[in-house]
Amino acid sequence: MEEHAGKNLVWKNLLSMDLDDPSLKWQGFRDGVDTLPLHGDPTQGCSCALLRYEPGAHIPRHLHVGMEFLLILRGSQRDERGHYHAGTFLINPATSSHEIFSEEGCVVLAVWEKPVRFISNAD
């Protein structure tokens, strides 16, 4: 990442970056899912992060309070509406909900307008 004057952030090589690079600050998010914050505070407002799912990982049902934009960078994930492979761009509107499964594992770029609210706490 490069930071420029005026707080512009540039993340290079998202498609080919070494996800195991020890300088990356991955954080636990859910069982089998880690997050790498890229910008903003996910508890306050607009934010974006990489999500890294281990094979078999699941994120329980959650409500989108604001818009969510997802780009599947590697692997695949599915929800009740479909199965999405690398290169797929998804927009989940405010008030929508879903749960996510990734049988093979995946890496996703996620941008949230507002924090999500978990409906189910099950892992």
PDB file of N, CA and C in Angstrom, residues 36-87:
ATOM      1  N   LEU A  36      -8.643  -8.332   6.117  1.00  0.00           N
ATOM      2  CA  LEU A  36      -7.517  -7.409   6.015  1.00  0.00           C
ATOM      3  C   LEU A  36      -8.111  -6.036   5.712  1.00  0.00           C
ATOM      4  N   PRO A  37      -8.285  -5.196   6.739  1.00  0.00           N
ATOM      5  CA  PRO A  37      -8.871  -3.873   6.503  1.00  0.00           C
ATOM      6  C   PRO A  37      -8.011  -3.066   5.531  1.00  0.00           C
ATOM      7  N   LEU A  38      -8.678  -2.435   4.578  1.00  0.00           N
ATOM      8  CA  LEU A  38      -7.988  -1.592   3.604  1.00  0.00           C
ATOM      9  C   LEU A  38      -8.259  -0.117   3.842  1.00  0.00           C
ATOM     10  N   HIS A  39      -9.471   0.196   4.320  1.00  0.00           N
ATOM     11  CA  HIS A  39      -9.844   1.594   4.522  1.00  0.00           C
ATOM     12  C   HIS A  39     -11.080   1.678   5.411  1.00  0.00           C
ATOM     13  N   GLY A  40     -11.126   2.691   6.243  1.00  0.00           N
ATOM     14  CA  GLY A  40     -12.306   2.968   7.049  1.00  0.00           C
ATOM     15  C   GLY A  40     -12.418   2.088   8.281  1.00  0.00           C
ATOM     16  N   ASP A  41     -13.467   2.316   9.025  1.00  0.00           N
ATOM     17  CA  ASP A  41     -13.764   1.568  10.238  1.00  0.00           C
ATOM     18  C   ASP A  41     -15.053   0.788  10.003  1.00  0.00           C
ATOM     19  N   PRO A  42     -14.978  -0.544   9.929  1.00  0.00           N
ATOM     20  CA  PRO A  42     -16.170  -1.335   9.592  1.00  0.00           C
ATOM     21  C   PRO A  42     -17.277  -1.269  10.644  1.00  0.00           C
ATOM     22  N   THR A  43     -17.001  -0.709  11.814  1.00  0.00           N
ATOM     23  CA  THR A  43     -18.041  -0.577  12.834  1.00  0.00           C
ATOM     24  C   THR A  43     -18.733   0.780  12.772  1.00  0.00           C
ATOM     25  N   GLN A  44     -18.221   1.697  11.955  1.00  0.00           N
ATOM     26  CA  GLN A  44     -18.742   3.064  11.953  1.00  0.00           C
ATOM     27  C   GLN A  44     -19.443   3.481  10.668  1.00  0.00           C
ATOM     28  N   GLY A  45     -18.893   3.148   9.527  1.00  0.00           N
ATOM     29  CA  GLY A  45     -19.461   3.660   8.281  1.00  0.00           C
ATOM     30  C   GLY A  45     -18.806   2.998   7.102  1.00  0.00           C
ATOM     31  N   CYS A  46     -18.598   3.771   6.050  1.00  0.00           N
ATOM     32  CA  CYS A  46     -18.028   3.238   4.820  1.00  0.00           C
ATOM     33  C   CYS A  46     -16.644   2.641   5.087  1.00  0.00           C
ATOM     34  N   SER A  47     -16.452   1.424   4.586  1.00  0.00           N
ATOM     35  CA  SER A  47     -15.166   0.755   4.776  1.00  0.00           C
ATOM     36  C   SER A  47     -14.969  -0.270   3.675  1.00  0.00           C
ATOM     37  N   CYS A  48     -13.731  -0.736   3.550  1.00  0.00           N
ATOM     38  CA  CYS A  48     -13.449  -1.825   2.616  1.00  0.00           C
ATOM     39  C   CYS A  48     -12.354  -2.710   3.193  1.00  0.00           C
ATOM     40  N   ALA A  49     -12.370  -3.970   2.764  1.00  0.00           N
ATOM     41  CA  ALA A  49     -11.421  -4.950   3.287  1.00  0.00           C
ATOM     42  C   ALA A  49     -11.322  -6.111   2.316  1.00  0.00           C
ATOM     43  N   LEU A  50     -10.248  -6.862   2.456  1.00  0.00           N
ATOM     44  CA  LEU A  50     -10.175  -8.172   1.825  1.00  0.00           C
ATOM     45  C   LEU A  50     -10.698  -9.179   2.837  1.00  0.00           C
ATOM     46  N   LEU A  51     -11.460 -10.141   2.369  1.00  0.00           N
ATOM     47  CA  LEU A  51     -11.921 -11.254   3.192  1.00  0.00           C
ATOM     48  C   LEU A  51     -11.296 -12.516   2.628  1.00  0.00           C
ATOM     49  N   ARG A  52     -10.678 -13.314   3.495  1.00  0.00           N
ATOM     50  CA  ARG A  52     -10.023 -14.557   3.079  1.00  0.00           C
ATOM     51  C   ARG A  52     -10.740 -15.726   3.761  1.00  0.00           C
ATOM     52  N   TYR A  53     -11.407 -16.541   2.947  1.00  0.00           N
ATOM     53  CA  TYR A  53     -12.158 -17.692   3.437  1.00  0.00           C
ATOM     54  C   TYR A  53     -11.310 -18.955   3.291  1.00  0.00           C
ATOM     55  N   GLU A  54     -11.203 -19.729   4.347  1.00  0.00           N
ATOM     56  CA  GLU A  54     -10.600 -21.050   4.247  1.00  0.00           C
ATOM     57  C   GLU A  54     -11.606 -21.977   3.570  1.00  0.00           C
ATOM     58  N   PRO A  55     -11.150 -23.083   2.956  1.00  0.00           N
ATOM     59  CA  PRO A  55     -12.097 -24.031   2.386  1.00  0.00           C
ATOM     60  C   PRO A  55     -13.106 -24.481   3.452  1.00  0.00           C
ATOM     61  N   GLY A  56     -14.386 -24.449   3.074  1.00  0.00           N
ATOM     62  CA  GLY A  56     -15.456 -24.854   3.972  1.00  0.00           C
ATOM     63  C   GLY A  56     -15.973 -23.758   4.887  1.00  0.00           C
ATOM     64  N   ALA A  57     -15.440 -22.551   4.783  1.00  0.00           N
ATOM     65  CA  ALA A  57     -15.849 -21.458   5.673  1.00  0.00           C
ATOM     66  C   ALA A  57     -17.268 -20.994   5.363  1.00  0.00           C
ATOM     67  N   HIS A  58     -17.885 -20.415   6.380  1.00  0.00           N
ATOM     68  CA  HIS A  58     -19.280 -19.988   6.299  1.00  0.00           C
ATOM     69  C   HIS A  58     -19.432 -18.686   7.079  1.00  0.00           C
ATOM     70  N   ILE A  59     -20.144 -17.731   6.522  1.00  0.00           N
ATOM     71  CA  ILE A  59     -20.522 -16.526   7.258  1.00  0.00           C
ATOM     72  C   ILE A  59     -22.037 -16.595   7.428  1.00  0.00           C
ATOM     73  N   PRO A  60     -22.503 -16.537   8.692  1.00  0.00           N
ATOM     74  CA  PRO A  60     -23.936 -16.680   8.933  1.00  0.00           C
ATOM     75  C   PRO A  60     -24.753 -15.521   8.362  1.00  0.00           C
ATOM     76  N   ARG A  61     -26.051 -15.721   8.339  1.00  0.00           N
ATOM     77  CA  ARG A  61     -26.972 -14.726   7.786  1.00  0.00           C
ATOM     78  C   ARG A  61     -26.731 -13.364   8.435  1.00  0.00           C
ATOM     79  N   HIS A  62     -26.681 -12.356   7.568  1.00  0.00           N
ATOM     80  CA  HIS A  62     -26.482 -10.985   8.018  1.00  0.00           C
ATOM     81  C   HIS A  62     -27.282 -10.038   7.142  1.00  0.00           C
ATOM     82  N   LEU A  63     -27.606  -8.889   7.709  1.00  0.00           N
ATOM     83  CA  LEU A  63     -28.405  -7.862   7.041  1.00  0.00           C
ATOM     84  C   LEU A  63     -27.490  -6.750   6.573  1.00  0.00           C
ATOM     85  N   HIS A  64     -27.682  -6.328   5.343  1.00  0.00           N
ATOM     86  CA  HIS A  64     -26.941  -5.184   4.813  1.00  0.00           C
ATOM     87  C   HIS A  64     -27.726  -3.920   5.131  1.00  0.00           C
ATOM     88  N   VAL A  65     -27.170  -3.118   6.041  1.00  0.00           N
ATOM     89  CA  VAL A  65     -27.812  -1.868   6.430  1.00  0.00           C
ATOM     90  C   VAL A  65     -27.619  -0.833   5.322  1.00  0.00           C
ATOM     91  N   GLY A  66     -26.487  -0.924   4.631  1.00  0.00           N
ATOM     92  CA  GLY A  66     -26.192  -0.086   3.469  1.00  0.00           C
ATOM     93  C   GLY A  66     -25.785  -0.986   2.310  1.00  0.00           C
ATOM     94  N   MET A  67     -25.390  -0.387   1.211  1.00  0.00           N
ATOM     95  CA  MET A  67     -24.956  -1.138   0.034  1.00  0.00           C
ATOM     96  C   MET A  67     -23.682  -1.925   0.339  1.00  0.00           C
ATOM     97  N   GLU A  68     -23.547  -3.094  -0.309  1.00  0.00           N
ATOM     98  CA  GLU A  68     -22.318  -3.877  -0.239  1.00  0.00           C
ATOM     99  C   GLU A  68     -21.891  -4.177  -1.668  1.00  0.00           C
ATOM    100  N   PHE A  69     -20.605  -3.973  -1.946  1.00  0.00           N
ATOM    101  CA  PHE A  69     -20.023  -4.261  -3.246  1.00  0.00           C
ATOM    102  C   PHE A  69     -18.952  -5.326  -3.042  1.00  0.00           C
ATOM    103  N   LEU A  70     -19.015  -6.414  -3.797  1.00  0.00           N
ATOM    104  CA  LEU A  70     -18.064  -7.519  -3.660  1.00  0.00           C
ATOM    105  C   LEU A  70     -17.437  -7.838  -5.012  1.00  0.00           C
ATOM    106  N   LEU A  71     -16.134  -8.054  -5.010  1.00  0.00           N
ATOM    107  CA  LEU A  71     -15.426  -8.559  -6.185  1.00  0.00           C
ATOM    108  C   LEU A  71     -14.701  -9.819  -5.750  1.00  0.00           C
ATOM    109  N   ILE A  72     -15.052 -10.950  -6.338  1.00  0.00           N
ATOM    110  CA  ILE A  72     -14.401 -12.212  -6.023  1.00  0.00           C
ATOM    111  C   ILE A  72     -13.056 -12.209  -6.746  1.00  0.00           C
ATOM    112  N   LEU A  73     -11.965 -12.215  -5.983  1.00  0.00           N
ATOM    113  CA  LEU A  73     -10.627 -12.145  -6.561  1.00  0.00           C
ATOM    114  C   LEU A  73     -10.037 -13.525  -6.833  1.00  0.00           C
ATOM    115  N   ARG A  74     -10.303 -14.479  -5.934  1.00  0.00           N
ATOM    116  CA  ARG A  74      -9.783 -15.847  -6.062  1.00  0.00           C
ATOM    117  C   ARG A  74     -10.823 -16.815  -5.518  1.00  0.00           C
ATOM    118  N   GLY A  75     -10.850 -18.021  -6.063  1.00  0.00           N
ATOM    119  CA  GLY A  75     -11.743 -19.046  -5.555  1.00  0.00           C
ATOM    120  C   GLY A  75     -13.189 -18.739  -5.875  1.00  0.00           C
ATOM    121  N   SER A  76     -14.095 -19.198  -4.993  1.00  0.00           N
ATOM    122  CA  SER A  76     -15.517 -18.954  -5.208  1.00  0.00           C
ATOM    123  C   SER A  76     -16.267 -18.995  -3.885  1.00  0.00           C
ATOM    124  N   GLN A  77     -17.457 -18.411  -3.917  1.00  0.00           N
ATOM    125  CA  GLN A  77     -18.372 -18.457  -2.792  1.00  0.00           C
ATOM    126  C   GLN A  77     -19.785 -18.547  -3.332  1.00  0.00           C
ATOM    127  N   ARG A  78     -20.713 -18.916  -2.437  1.00  0.00           N
ATOM    128  CA  ARG A  78     -22.104 -18.994  -2.867  1.00  0.00           C
ATOM    129  C   ARG A  78     -23.010 -18.479  -1.765  1.00  0.00           C
ATOM    130  N   ASP A  79     -24.193 -18.080  -2.190  1.00  0.00           N
ATOM    131  CA  ASP A  79     -25.274 -17.776  -1.273  1.00  0.00           C
ATOM    132  C   ASP A  79     -26.537 -18.353  -1.885  1.00  0.00           C
ATOM    133  N   GLU A  80     -27.694 -18.039  -1.319  1.00  0.00           N
ATOM    134  CA  GLU A  80     -28.931 -18.633  -1.820  1.00  0.00           C
ATOM    135  C   GLU A  80     -29.314 -18.172  -3.220  1.00  0.00           C
ATOM    136  N   ARG A  81     -28.657 -17.140  -3.734  1.00  0.00           N
ATOM    137  CA  ARG A  81     -28.962 -16.638  -5.076  1.00  0.00           C
ATOM    138  C   ARG A  81     -28.051 -17.192  -6.168  1.00  0.00           C
ATOM    139  N   GLY A  82     -26.900 -17.773  -5.785  1.00  0.00           N
ATOM    140  CA  GLY A  82     -26.023 -18.296  -6.820  1.00  0.00           C
ATOM    141  C   GLY A  82     -24.647 -18.666  -6.310  1.00  0.00           C
ATOM    142  N   HIS A  83     -23.827 -19.146  -7.255  1.00  0.00           N
ATOM    143  CA  HIS A  83     -22.442 -19.540  -6.997  1.00  0.00           C
ATOM    144  C   HIS A  83     -21.574 -18.584  -7.806  1.00  0.00           C
ATOM    145  N   TYR A  84     -20.614 -17.932  -7.151  1.00  0.00           N
ATOM    146  CA  TYR A  84     -19.857 -16.842  -7.766  1.00  0.00           C
ATOM    147  C   TYR A  84     -18.373 -17.173  -7.780  1.00  0.00           C
ATOM    148  N   HIS A  85     -17.785 -17.132  -8.962  1.00  0.00           N
ATOM    149  CA  HIS A  85     -16.379 -17.478  -9.170  1.00  0.00           C
ATOM    150  C   HIS A  85     -15.540 -16.221  -9.324  1.00  0.00           C
ATOM    151  N   ALA A  86     -14.212 -16.391  -9.307  1.00  0.00           N
ATOM    152  CA  ALA A  86     -13.278 -15.274  -9.466  1.00  0.00           C
ATOM    153  C   ALA A  86     -13.661 -14.431 -10.670  1.00  0.00           C
ATOM    154  N   GLY A  87     -13.644 -13.127 -10.479  1.00  0.00           N
ATOM    155  CA  GLY A  87     -14.007 -12.185 -11.533  1.00  0.00           C
ATOM    156  C   GLY A  87     -15.439 -11.693 -11.429  1.00  0.00           C
TER     157      GLY A  87
END
